[in-house]
Amino acid sequence: MKKNFYLRSTEWFGKDDKMGFVHRSWLRNQGHPDHMFRGKPVIGICNTWSDLTPCNGHLREFAEIVKRGVYEAGGFPLEFPVMSLGETIMKPSTMLWRNLASMDVEETIRANPLDGVVLLTGCDKTTPSTLMGAASVNLPTIVVPGGPMLNGKFRGKDVGSGTLTWQLSEGIKAGTVSKEDMIEAESCMSRSAGHCMTMGTASTMACMVEALGLTLPGASAIPAVDSRKKVMAHLTGNRIVEMVKEEMRMSDILTREAFENAIKINSAIGGSTNLIIHMIAIAGRIGIKLNLDDFDKLGSDMPLLLNLMPAGKYLMEDFYYAGGLPVIIDELKNQIHKDAVTVNGKTIGENCKNAPCYNRDVIASPEKPFKEKAGIAVLKGNLCENGAVIKPSATSGKLLKHRGRAVVFENIEEYHARIDDPMLDIDETCIMVLKGVGPVGYPGMPEVGNMELPERLVKKGITDMIRISDGRMSGTAYGTVVLHVSPESTIGGNLALVKNGDMIDLDVESRVLHLDVSDEELQKRRANWTTPDPVAERGYVRMFIEHVEQADKGCDFDFLTGGSGSAVLRDLH
Ligand code: FES
């Protein structure tokens, strides 16, 4: 603890003038005595609770628990709501609103008398949006990941959120699943508070926040309804007060080494492809340059140590009982930066040293991994001049080197209209190409890249085909799916020029995605190509399409990269 630590909140509550009176007096209507305002760290509890975000539905209770910890440590907690992003309800895609939510978080933190912040997160985008916003202010900050749901249980089997959805949907197409089965499965899959319990984007981001050093050790895998999650929230409330006294800011934790650790650890857990976009955006806010090649260079040779759906068999609850992320981190001690500092003031190596593993069928050792190479591969070629990504561990493995005929869908509506048309000229050797689902094109880059296969091929027993798009894929999905093609089709990337019948080569080992069409022919096609009309004339969506960066740059707004610190330029008068 520093002797004379700085309290930003004194700029509000420490003044003896008219404005000091105003700042304190109105807050007094909540019944706080005078000593609550003076000389104590004021801790903002940034809450993404919302009835519209079921994955975060328990966070109101968690805010109260964090407050207990803050009070106990001598701080003064003030909870505030921010825009919450419910993956399963919001249309057209929560990714459209991630940057807006980050602006809400950033401006709310900066404009208010906060010395430190606790971020309560859960559903997919609620983690990156809050981190991005908080990073641009750079106060002492710590995260409470809301935690996964308990394992889904359906007819005697463990089932995973999202992953079961895809399986049932394919089953309906194949005629092996009835509507009644679907209805019964709904409540069996989602049977407790918490976020998706597969290694989807929410679990990936929670683990990444821990890997970055922004949570207390072991926080990410604890199920939302396990009492130890509450203990973690209470201790987080204690710790944030100390962090303020130590003046330990987000930038002290979010170093280049921390991001490199997170990339490697993400490979070892089989994390979602969405991580790439979010990590590049978060890094950009704190002034660290990450690019697509970093993910391939650092992550693609890492072994898969976690046996979780969709790549494997188990779920987050099992991961927690097996020892959680500290086991993975300790197993990787020779490959990561062990000296990266975390929010508890210790290094990540110290926190995870000798973490015991209780189930080797869930967490493997690097000597006996579930897969030798688990990372995300970054593809290059004339079909994705600025890159595209594929997660080989989520594929069938049979199509990683393949040449096929393109079957093109100009947009997602056309895909839905034609995919089961008996006249569609397609077989299992073809490559499905979807345009218009990039950041600008949709807009918001939805998770539709893992297009379902044509019903007649599913009935034939086909379970995987190559799919290429400028969209994203849910972390709970699987298949030989090439995503995040950049530049996207709507702004004139070569993806826009692909025609039915073109031949495409995918070679993941060589990192190549090639459209086998001559440069002259592509030039001819480009001359006839026109930019689609913008989808919005006004409002936030117009701002989004005018300022969103491409996927390889993290889809942040061009004017949001970097930070503005915590200084407030003008006073309230
Ligand atoms: Fe919220 Fe999956 S839908 S985490």
PDB file of C-alpha atoms and ligand atoms in Angstrom, residues 55 87-88 122-124 195-196 202, ligand 1:
ATOM      1  CA  CYS A  55     -26.716 -15.333 -18.539  1.00  0.00           C
ATOM      2  CA  GLU A  87     -26.582 -13.017 -26.836  1.00  0.00           C
ATOM      3  CA  THR A  88     -29.696 -15.115 -27.223  1.00  0.00           C
ATOM      4  CA  GLY A 122     -21.000 -13.079 -18.011  1.00  0.00           C
ATOM      5  CA  CYS A 123     -22.628 -13.411 -21.397  1.00  0.00           C
ATOM      6  CA  ASP A 124     -20.318 -13.238 -24.400  1.00  0.00           C
ATOM      7  CA  HIS A 195     -23.548 -18.367 -18.911  1.00  0.00           C
ATOM      8  CA  CYS A 196     -23.046 -21.110 -21.518  1.00  0.00           C
ATOM      9  CA  ALA A 202     -18.412 -16.568 -22.590  1.00  0.00           C
TER      10      ALA A 202
HETATM   11 FE1  FES B   1     -24.945 -15.917 -22.922  1.00  0.00          FE
HETATM   12 FE2  FES B   1     -23.943 -18.126 -24.271  1.00  0.00          FE
HETATM   13  S1  FES B   1     -25.778 -17.051 -24.586  1.00  0.00           S
HETATM   14  S2  FES B   1     -23.101 -16.964 -22.706  1.00  0.00           S
END
